[in-house]
Coordinates of C-alpha atoms and ligand atoms in Angstrom, one line a residue:
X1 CA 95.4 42.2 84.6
X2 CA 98.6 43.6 83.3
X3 CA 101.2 45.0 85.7
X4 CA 101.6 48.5 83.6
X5 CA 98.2 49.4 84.9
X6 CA 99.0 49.3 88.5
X7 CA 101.3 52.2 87.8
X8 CA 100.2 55.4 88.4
X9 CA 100.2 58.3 85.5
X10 CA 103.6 60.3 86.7
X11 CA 105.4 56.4 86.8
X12 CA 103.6 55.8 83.1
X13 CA 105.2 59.1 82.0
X14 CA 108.2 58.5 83.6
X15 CA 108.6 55.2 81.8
X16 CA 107.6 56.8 78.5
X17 CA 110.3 59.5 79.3
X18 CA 113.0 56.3 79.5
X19 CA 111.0 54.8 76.6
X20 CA 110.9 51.3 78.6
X21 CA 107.3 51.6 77.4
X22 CA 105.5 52.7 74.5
X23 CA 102.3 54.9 74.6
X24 CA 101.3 52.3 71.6
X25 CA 101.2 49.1 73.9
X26 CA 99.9 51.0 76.6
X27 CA 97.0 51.7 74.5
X28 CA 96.8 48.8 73.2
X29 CA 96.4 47.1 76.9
X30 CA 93.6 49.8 78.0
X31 CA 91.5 48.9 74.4
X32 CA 91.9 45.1 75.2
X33 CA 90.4 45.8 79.2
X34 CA 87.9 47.8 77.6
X35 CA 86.7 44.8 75.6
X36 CA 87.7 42.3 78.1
X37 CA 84.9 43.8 80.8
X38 CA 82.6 45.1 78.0
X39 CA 79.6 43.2 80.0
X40 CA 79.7 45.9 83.0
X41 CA 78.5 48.5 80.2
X42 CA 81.3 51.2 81.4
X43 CA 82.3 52.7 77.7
X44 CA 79.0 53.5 75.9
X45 CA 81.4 54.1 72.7
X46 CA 85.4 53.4 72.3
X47 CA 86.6 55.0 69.8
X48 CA 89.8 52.2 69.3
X49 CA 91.1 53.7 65.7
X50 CA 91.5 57.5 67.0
X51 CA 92.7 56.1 70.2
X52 CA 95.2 54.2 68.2
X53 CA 96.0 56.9 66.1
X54 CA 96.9 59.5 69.1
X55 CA 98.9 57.1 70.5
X56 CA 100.6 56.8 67.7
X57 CA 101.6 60.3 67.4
X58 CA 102.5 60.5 70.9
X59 CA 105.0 57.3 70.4
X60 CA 106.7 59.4 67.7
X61 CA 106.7 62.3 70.0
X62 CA 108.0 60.2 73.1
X63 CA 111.2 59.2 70.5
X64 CA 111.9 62.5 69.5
X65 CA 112.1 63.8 73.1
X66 CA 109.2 66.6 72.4
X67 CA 106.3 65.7 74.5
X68 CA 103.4 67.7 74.5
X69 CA 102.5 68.0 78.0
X70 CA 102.4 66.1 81.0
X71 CA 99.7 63.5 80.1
X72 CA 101.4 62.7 76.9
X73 CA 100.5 59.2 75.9
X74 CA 97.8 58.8 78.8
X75 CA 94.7 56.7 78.1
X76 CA 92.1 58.4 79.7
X77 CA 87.8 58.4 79.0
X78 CA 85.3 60.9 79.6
X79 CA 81.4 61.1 80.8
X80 CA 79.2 61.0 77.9
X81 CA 78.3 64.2 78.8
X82 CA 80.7 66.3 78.0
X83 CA 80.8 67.3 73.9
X84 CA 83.7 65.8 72.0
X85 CA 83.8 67.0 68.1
X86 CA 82.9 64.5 66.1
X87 CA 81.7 62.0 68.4
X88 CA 78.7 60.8 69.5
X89 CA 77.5 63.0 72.7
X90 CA 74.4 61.1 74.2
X91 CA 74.0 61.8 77.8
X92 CA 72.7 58.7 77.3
X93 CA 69.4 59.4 76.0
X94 CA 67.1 59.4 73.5
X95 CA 67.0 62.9 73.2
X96 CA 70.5 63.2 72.2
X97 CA 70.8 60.1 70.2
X98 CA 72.4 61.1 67.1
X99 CA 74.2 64.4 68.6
X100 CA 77.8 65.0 67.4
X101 CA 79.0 68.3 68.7
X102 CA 80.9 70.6 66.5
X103 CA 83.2 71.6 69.4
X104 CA 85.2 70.2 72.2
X105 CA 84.5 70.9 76.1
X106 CA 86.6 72.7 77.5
X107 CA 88.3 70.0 80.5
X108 CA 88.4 67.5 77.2
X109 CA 90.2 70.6 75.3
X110 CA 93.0 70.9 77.9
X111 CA 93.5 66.5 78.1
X112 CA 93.8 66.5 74.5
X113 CA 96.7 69.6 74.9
X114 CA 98.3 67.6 77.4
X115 CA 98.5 64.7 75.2
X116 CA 95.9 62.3 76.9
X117 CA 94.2 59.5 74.7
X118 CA 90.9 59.4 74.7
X119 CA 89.7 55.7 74.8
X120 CA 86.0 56.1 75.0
X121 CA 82.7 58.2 76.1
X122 CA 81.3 56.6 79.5
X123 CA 78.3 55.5 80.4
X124 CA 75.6 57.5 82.8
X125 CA 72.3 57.9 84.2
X126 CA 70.2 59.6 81.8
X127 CA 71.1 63.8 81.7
X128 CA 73.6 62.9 84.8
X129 CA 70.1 62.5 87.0
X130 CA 70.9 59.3 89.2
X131 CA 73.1 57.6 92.0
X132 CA 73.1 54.0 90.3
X133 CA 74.1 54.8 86.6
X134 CA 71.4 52.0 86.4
X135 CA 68.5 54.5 84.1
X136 CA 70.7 54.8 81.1
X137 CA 69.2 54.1 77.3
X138 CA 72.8 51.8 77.0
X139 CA 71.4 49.8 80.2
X140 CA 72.5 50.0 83.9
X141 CA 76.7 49.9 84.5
X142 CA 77.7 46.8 86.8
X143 CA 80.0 46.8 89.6
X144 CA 83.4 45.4 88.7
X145 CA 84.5 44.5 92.3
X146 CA 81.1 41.7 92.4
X147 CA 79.5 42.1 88.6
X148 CA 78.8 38.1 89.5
X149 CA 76.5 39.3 92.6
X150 CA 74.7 42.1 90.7
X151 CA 76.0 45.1 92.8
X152 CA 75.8 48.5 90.9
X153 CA 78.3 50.7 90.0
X154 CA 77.0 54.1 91.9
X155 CA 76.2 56.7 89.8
X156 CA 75.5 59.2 87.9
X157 CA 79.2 58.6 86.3
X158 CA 79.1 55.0 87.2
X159 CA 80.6 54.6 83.3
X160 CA 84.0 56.7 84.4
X161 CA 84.3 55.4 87.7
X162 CA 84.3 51.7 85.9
X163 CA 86.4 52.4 83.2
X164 CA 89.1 53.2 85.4
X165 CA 89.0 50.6 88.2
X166 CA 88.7 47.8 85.3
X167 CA 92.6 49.8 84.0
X168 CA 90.8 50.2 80.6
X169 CA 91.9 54.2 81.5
X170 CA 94.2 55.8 83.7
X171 CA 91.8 58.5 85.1
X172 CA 88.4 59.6 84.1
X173 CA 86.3 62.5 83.8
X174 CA 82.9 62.8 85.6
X175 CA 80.5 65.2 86.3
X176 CA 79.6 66.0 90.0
X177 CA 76.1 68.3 90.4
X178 CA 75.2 66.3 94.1
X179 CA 77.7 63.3 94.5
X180 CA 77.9 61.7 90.7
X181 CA 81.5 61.0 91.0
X182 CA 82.1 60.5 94.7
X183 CA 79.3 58.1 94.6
X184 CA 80.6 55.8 92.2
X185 CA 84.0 56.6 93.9
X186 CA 82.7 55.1 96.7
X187 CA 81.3 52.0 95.1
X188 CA 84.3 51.7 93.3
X189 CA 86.7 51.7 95.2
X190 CA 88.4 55.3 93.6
X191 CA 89.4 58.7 94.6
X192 CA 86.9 60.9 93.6
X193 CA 87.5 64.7 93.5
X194 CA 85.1 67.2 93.1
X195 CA 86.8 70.3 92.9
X196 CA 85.7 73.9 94.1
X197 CA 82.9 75.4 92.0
X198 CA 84.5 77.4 89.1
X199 CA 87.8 75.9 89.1
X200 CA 87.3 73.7 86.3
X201 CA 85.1 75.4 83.4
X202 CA 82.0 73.9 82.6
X203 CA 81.8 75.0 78.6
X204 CA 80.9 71.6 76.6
X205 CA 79.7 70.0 80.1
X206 CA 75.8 69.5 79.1
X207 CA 74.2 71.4 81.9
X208 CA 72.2 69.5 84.6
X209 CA 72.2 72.1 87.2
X210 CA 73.8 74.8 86.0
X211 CA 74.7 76.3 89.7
X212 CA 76.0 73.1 91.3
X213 CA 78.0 71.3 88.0
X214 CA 81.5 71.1 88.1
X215 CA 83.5 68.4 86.0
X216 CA 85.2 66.2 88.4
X217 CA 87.6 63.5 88.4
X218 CA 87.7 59.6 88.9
X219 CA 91.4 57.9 89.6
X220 CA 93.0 55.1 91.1
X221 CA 95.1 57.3 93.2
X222 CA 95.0 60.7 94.8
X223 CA 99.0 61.3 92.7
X224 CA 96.6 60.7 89.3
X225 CA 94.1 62.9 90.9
X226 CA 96.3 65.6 90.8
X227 CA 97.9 64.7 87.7
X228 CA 94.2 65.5 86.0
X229 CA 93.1 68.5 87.9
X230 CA 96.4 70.7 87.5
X231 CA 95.8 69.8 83.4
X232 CA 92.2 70.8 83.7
X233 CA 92.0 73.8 86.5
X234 CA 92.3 77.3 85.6
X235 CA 90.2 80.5 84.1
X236 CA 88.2 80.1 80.4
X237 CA 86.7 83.1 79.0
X238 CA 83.9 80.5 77.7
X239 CA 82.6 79.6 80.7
X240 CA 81.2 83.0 83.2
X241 CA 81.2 81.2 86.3
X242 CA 85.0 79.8 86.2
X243 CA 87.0 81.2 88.8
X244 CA 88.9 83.9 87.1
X245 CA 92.1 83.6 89.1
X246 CA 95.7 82.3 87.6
X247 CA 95.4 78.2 88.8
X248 CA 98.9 77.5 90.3
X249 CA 99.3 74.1 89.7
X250 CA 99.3 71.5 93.0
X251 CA 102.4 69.7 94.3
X252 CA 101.8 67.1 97.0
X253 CA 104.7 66.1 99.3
X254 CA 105.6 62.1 99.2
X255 CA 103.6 60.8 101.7
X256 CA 105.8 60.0 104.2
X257 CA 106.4 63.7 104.2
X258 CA 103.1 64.5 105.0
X259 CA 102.3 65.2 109.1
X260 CA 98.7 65.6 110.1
X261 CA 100.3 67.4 113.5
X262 CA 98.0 70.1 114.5
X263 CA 96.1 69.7 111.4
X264 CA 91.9 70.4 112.8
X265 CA 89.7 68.0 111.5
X266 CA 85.9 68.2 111.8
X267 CA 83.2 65.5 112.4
X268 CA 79.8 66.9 111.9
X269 CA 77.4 65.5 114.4
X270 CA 74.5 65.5 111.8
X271 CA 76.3 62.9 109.8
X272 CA 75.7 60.4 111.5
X273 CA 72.0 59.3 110.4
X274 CA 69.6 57.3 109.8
X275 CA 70.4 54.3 107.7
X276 CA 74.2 54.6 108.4
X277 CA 75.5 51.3 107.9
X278 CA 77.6 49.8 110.9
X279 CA 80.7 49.3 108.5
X280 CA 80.9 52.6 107.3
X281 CA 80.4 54.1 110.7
X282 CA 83.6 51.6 112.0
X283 CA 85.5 53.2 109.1
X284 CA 84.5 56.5 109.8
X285 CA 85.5 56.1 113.4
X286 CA 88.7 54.1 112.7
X287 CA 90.1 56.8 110.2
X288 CA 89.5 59.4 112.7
X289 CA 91.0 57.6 115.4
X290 CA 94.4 57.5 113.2
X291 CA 94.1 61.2 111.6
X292 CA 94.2 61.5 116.1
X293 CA 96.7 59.3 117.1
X294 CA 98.7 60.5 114.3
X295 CA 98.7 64.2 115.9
X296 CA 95.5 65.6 114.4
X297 CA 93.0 67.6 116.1
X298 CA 89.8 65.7 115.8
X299 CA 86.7 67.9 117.2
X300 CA 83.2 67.8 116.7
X301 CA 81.3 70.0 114.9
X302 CA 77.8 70.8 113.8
X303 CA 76.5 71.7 110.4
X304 CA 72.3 72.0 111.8
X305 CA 71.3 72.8 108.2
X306 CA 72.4 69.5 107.0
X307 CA 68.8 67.9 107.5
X308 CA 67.2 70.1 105.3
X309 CA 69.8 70.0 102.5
X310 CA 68.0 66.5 100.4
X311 CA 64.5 69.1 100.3
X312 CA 66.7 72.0 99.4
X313 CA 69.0 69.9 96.5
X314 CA 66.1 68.6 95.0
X315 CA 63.7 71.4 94.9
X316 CA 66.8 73.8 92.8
X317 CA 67.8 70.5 91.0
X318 CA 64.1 69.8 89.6
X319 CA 64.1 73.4 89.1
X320 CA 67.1 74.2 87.1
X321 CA 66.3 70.7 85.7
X322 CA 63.2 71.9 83.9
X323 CA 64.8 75.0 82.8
X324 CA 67.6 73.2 81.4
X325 CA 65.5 70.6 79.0
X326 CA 63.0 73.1 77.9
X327 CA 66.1 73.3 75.0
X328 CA 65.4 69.8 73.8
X329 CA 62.5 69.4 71.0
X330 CA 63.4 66.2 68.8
X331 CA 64.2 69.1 66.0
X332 CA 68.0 68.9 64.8
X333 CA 68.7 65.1 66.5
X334 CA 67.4 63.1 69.0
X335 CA 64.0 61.1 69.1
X336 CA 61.7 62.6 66.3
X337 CA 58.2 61.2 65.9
X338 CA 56.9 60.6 61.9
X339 CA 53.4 61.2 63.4
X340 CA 51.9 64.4 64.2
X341 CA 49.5 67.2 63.6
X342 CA 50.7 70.0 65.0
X343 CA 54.0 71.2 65.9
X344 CA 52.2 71.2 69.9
X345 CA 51.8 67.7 69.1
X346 CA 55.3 67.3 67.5
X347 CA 56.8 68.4 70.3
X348 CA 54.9 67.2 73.2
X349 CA 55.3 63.0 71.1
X350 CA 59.5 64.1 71.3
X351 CA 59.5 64.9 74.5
X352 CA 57.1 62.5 75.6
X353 CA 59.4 59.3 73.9
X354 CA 62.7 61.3 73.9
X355 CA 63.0 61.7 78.2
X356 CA 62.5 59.0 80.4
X357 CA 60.4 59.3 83.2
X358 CA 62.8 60.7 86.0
X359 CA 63.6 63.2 83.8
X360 CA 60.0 64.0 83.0
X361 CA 59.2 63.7 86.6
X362 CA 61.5 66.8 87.6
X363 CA 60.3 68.6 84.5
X364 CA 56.8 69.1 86.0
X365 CA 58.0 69.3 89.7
X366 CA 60.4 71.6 88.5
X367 CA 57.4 73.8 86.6
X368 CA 55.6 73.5 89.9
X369 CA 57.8 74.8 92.0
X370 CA 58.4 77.7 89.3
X371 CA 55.2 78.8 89.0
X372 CA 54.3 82.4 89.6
X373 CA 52.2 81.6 93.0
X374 CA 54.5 79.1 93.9
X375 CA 58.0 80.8 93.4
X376 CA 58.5 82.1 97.1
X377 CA 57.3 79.3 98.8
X378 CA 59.3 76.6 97.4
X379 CA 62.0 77.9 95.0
X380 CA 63.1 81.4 97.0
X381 CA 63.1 79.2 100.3
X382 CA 65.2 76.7 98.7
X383 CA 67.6 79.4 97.6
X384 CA 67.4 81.1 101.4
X385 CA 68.1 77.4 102.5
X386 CA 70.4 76.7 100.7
X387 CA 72.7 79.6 102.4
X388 CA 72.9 78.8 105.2
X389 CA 73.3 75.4 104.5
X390 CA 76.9 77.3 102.9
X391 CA 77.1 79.5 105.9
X392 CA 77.4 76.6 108.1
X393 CA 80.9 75.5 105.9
X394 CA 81.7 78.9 106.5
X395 CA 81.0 78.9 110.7
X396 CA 83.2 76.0 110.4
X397 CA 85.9 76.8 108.5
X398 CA 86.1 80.3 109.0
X399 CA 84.9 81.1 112.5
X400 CA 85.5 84.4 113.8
X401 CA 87.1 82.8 117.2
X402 CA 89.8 80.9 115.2
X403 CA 90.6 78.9 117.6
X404 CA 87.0 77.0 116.7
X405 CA 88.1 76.8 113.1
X406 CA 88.6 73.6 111.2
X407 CA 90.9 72.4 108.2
X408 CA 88.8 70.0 106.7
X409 CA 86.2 67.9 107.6
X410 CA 85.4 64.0 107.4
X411 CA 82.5 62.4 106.7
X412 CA 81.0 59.3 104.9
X413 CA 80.6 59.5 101.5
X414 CA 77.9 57.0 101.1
X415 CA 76.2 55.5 103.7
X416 CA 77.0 52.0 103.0
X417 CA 78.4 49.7 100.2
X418 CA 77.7 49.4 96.8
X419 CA 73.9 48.6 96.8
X420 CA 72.3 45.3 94.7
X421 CA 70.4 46.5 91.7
X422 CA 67.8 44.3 93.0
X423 CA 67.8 46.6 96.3
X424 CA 68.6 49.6 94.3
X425 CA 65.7 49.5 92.2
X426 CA 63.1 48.5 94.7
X427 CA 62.3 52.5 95.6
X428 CA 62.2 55.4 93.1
X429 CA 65.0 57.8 91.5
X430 CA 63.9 60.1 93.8
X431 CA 64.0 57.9 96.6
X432 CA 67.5 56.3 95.8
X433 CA 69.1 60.0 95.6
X434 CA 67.9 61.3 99.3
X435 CA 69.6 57.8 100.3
X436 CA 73.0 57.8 98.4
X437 CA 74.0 61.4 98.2
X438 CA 72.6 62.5 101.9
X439 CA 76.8 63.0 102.6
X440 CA 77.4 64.1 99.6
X441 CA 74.8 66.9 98.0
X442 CA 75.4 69.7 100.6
X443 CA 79.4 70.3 99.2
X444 CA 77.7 71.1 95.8
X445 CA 75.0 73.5 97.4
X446 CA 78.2 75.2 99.1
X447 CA 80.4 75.7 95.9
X448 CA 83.1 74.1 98.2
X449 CA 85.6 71.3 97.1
X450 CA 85.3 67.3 98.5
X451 CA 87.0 64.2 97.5
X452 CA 86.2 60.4 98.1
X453 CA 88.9 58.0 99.5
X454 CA 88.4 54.5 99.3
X455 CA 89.2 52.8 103.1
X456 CA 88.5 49.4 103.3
X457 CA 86.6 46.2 101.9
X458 CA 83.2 45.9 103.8
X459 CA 82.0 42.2 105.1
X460 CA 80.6 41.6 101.8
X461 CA 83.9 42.1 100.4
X462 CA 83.0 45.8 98.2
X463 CA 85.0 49.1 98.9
X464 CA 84.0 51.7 102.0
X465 CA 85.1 55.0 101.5
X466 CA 85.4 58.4 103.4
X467 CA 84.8 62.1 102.2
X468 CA 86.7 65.0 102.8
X469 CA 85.7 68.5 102.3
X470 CA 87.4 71.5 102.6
X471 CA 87.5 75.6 102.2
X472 CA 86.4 76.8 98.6
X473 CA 90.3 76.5 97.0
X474 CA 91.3 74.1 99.4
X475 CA 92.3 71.3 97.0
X476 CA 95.9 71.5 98.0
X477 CA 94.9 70.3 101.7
X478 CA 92.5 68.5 101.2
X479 CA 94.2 66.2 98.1
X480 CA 97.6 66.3 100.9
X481 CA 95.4 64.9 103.9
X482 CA 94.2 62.6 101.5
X483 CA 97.4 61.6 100.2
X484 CA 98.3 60.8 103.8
X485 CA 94.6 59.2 104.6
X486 CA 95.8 56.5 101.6
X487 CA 98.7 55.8 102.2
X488 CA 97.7 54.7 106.0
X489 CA 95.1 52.5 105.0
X490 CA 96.7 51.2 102.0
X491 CA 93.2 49.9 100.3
X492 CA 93.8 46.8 98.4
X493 CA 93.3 47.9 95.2
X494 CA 96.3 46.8 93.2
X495 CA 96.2 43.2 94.9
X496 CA 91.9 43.3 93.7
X497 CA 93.5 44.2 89.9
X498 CA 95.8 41.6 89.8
X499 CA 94.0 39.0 90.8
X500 CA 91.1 39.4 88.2
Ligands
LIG1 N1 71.9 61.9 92.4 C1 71.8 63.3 92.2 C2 70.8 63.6 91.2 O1 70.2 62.8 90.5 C3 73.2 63.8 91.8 C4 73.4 63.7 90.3 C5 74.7 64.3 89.9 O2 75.6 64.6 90.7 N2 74.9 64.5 88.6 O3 70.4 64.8 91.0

């Protein structure tokens, strides 16, 4: 593993700024990772020559002393679910097989403006619906920290979260509807932010569920994190739900400059459940044990809604789910059948071929749960549930006594390591998701941001990692605390790159 990849993006820029490095050779190194661990499946396209190209034009920009913004010359890649023009947008299905948007998304938009260089689309479960990044038409993404054992890569952006701990990118762009990118954050070994509903526009994002998306953001550290959300927050007349608001961009004091004194954290009593592995509960205790000694506040609270949030998540998900594909018919790309008598028919063989069978599966639960006699007894409860799943965040962080009130609060993010496939696969999609994003789904029913911190290595030698959650607009805390949370536990990432 090359040493220039254990820098982080402001050193890179720095060093492009002294032009000890060129943005050409930088490149160059991230293309050759990309090939070098093309068997875990992370990049389901690189796009080398246009890679090449940009970086290119950012060397000759770099000489001249005209940058175009602050990720000038940054290798970077991007969910293959977010439209790029001219390249192949798949979602990785069928469905979408030969789509090549006519139009950039809106996050990509504002890399590209910065100067970032795209190296390649990233693989994903099918449509984003997953945890494993494992029911993808490219095949299943493999774990990079034990791709011998078979361990996946957590999903649904299990492609993103790959790309960057292998250093074929800097930082990575996701998609996080109920734990896509902390999950294979977790796994991983990454930070993985998902930021506050609205703050980063969702135009070009291909919509699973259009309340609960919001592009998100894989890195190697919580500096990078920051580096990517300040280019990609703020206000987009093409997206109605963005937060309207002027986005100041974050600053984060050096870490030793950060003091958790009188800082209130939470610990929610409901998080610790069934199936809780013991390492992950050590970790979780550990950390909180530090974030105390350290001068902290460490209280417990309770969130009492969090048991029903799985029922809730997947009864809007399948829901919005089978509104959202009612769009696809095999018509202008994607699967077509040659065989058909009817345009019933030639619909139904599209859709039948086209989807695989999760998707299919919350298509007709979905429908069921729509139905006219059905509406108020699953889909209106859900909604009603889902409240005050949100109005327990806002007990916590915004009681009236404020003396009760919390900062932040910590949680798991998954509850254990990085799953075999051979485990993974055993129950069904369904099945997988109440297990992996039981920490991680309610953040995305409350609008509110969270971010994944890796901690430690487990027994079996694959990353732990924490979640924090915080206040709607809270990144600034909660990306600080996590700053600090890092830089005490000092996970051995660097040391894992350079020795592979
Ligand atoms: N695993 C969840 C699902 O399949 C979350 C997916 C996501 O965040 N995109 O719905």
């Amino acid at each position: 593993m090359n040493k220039l990849v254990s820098l982080n993006i402001n050193q890179l820029v720095q060093c492009y700024k002294t032009k000890s490095i060129d943005p050409k050779d930088v490149t160059k190194i991230c293309l050759d990772l990309a090939n070098k661990y093309k068997h875990l499946n992370c990049l389901v396209s690189v796009c080398s020559e246009q890679a090449e190209e940009k970086a290119r034009q950012s060397s000759e920009r770099w000489q001249k002393e005209r940058a175009i913004g602050e990720l000038d010359g940054v290798p970077i890649a991007i969910k293959d679910n977010f439209c790029v023009k001219g390249l192949p947008t798949t979602c990785a299905s069928r469905m979408l097989e030969n789509f090549v948007p006519s139009y950039n998304a809106t996050p990509f938009d504002r890399l590209d403006d910065a100067g970032a260089v795209l190296i390649g689309k990233t693989n994903l479960d099918e449509f984003s619906m997953g945890s494993g990044a494992v029911d993808s038409i490219f095949g299943p993404t493999k774990n990079v920290w034990r791709s011998d054992e078979g361990h996946i890569a957590g999903g649904s952006s299990g492609g993103s979260a790959v790309a960057v701990a292998t250093g074929s990118c800097f930082a990575a762009l996701g998609s996080d509807t109920g734990g896509s990118v902390r999950n294979p954050a977790s796994y991983c070994g990454l930070i993985g932010l998902k930021p506050t509903y609205g703050l980063v526009s969702r135009h070009g994002l291909i919509p699973l569920v259009n309340s609960m998306d919001v592009p998100a953001i894989l890195s190697r550290s919580v500096d990078d994190c920051v580096a990517i959300l300040n280019a990609i927050a703020g206000p987009d007349s093409k997206d109605a739900t963005c937060i309207r608001k002027h986005y100041s961009p974050i600053e984060i004091p050096k870490a030793d400059d950060i003091s958790m004194k009188n800082i209130r954290i939470g610990i929610p009593r409901e998080y610790h459940c069934n199936g809780l592995s013991k390492d992950v509960l050590d970790t979780w205790i550990k950390v909180a044990d530090i974030l105390e000694d350290s001068g902290a506040n460490v209280v417990e609270v309770s969130l009492p809604n969090t048991e029903s949030s799985i029922f809730v998540y997947t009864i809007l998900n399948q829901s919005e789910v089978s509104s959202n594909m009612a769009r696809y018919d095999g018509i202008e790309y994607g699967y077509r059948t040659k065989e058909w008598s009817s345009t019933e028919q030639f619909f139904a063989i599209n859709r039948q071929i086209g989807f695989n069978s999760v998707i299919k599966n919350r298509i007709l639960c979905g429908n069921y749960f729509l139905l006219s006699k059905n509406y108020d007894r699953y889909y209106l409860k859900a909604l009603k549930v889902r409240r005050a799943i949100s109005n327990d965040f806002e007990r916590v962080f915004h009681n009236k006594d404020k003396k009760q009130n919390v900062d932040l609060i910590l949680t798991p993010t998954t509850l254990s390591d990085a799953p075999l496939f051979t485990e993974f696969t055993q129950n069904s999609n369904r099945d997988q998701c109440a297990v992996q994003d039981f920490c991680t789904q309610a953040a995305n029913m409350a609008g509110i941001p969270a971010v994944a911190i890796p901690i430690r290595l487990s027994d079996r030698k694959l990353p732990l990692s924490l979640q924090l959650m915080g206040p709607k607009n809270s990144e600034k805390q909660l990306l600080t605390t996590a700053k600090w949370i890092e830089n005490q536990v000092n996970f051995p990432f660097f040391q894992f790159l350079q020795e592979k």
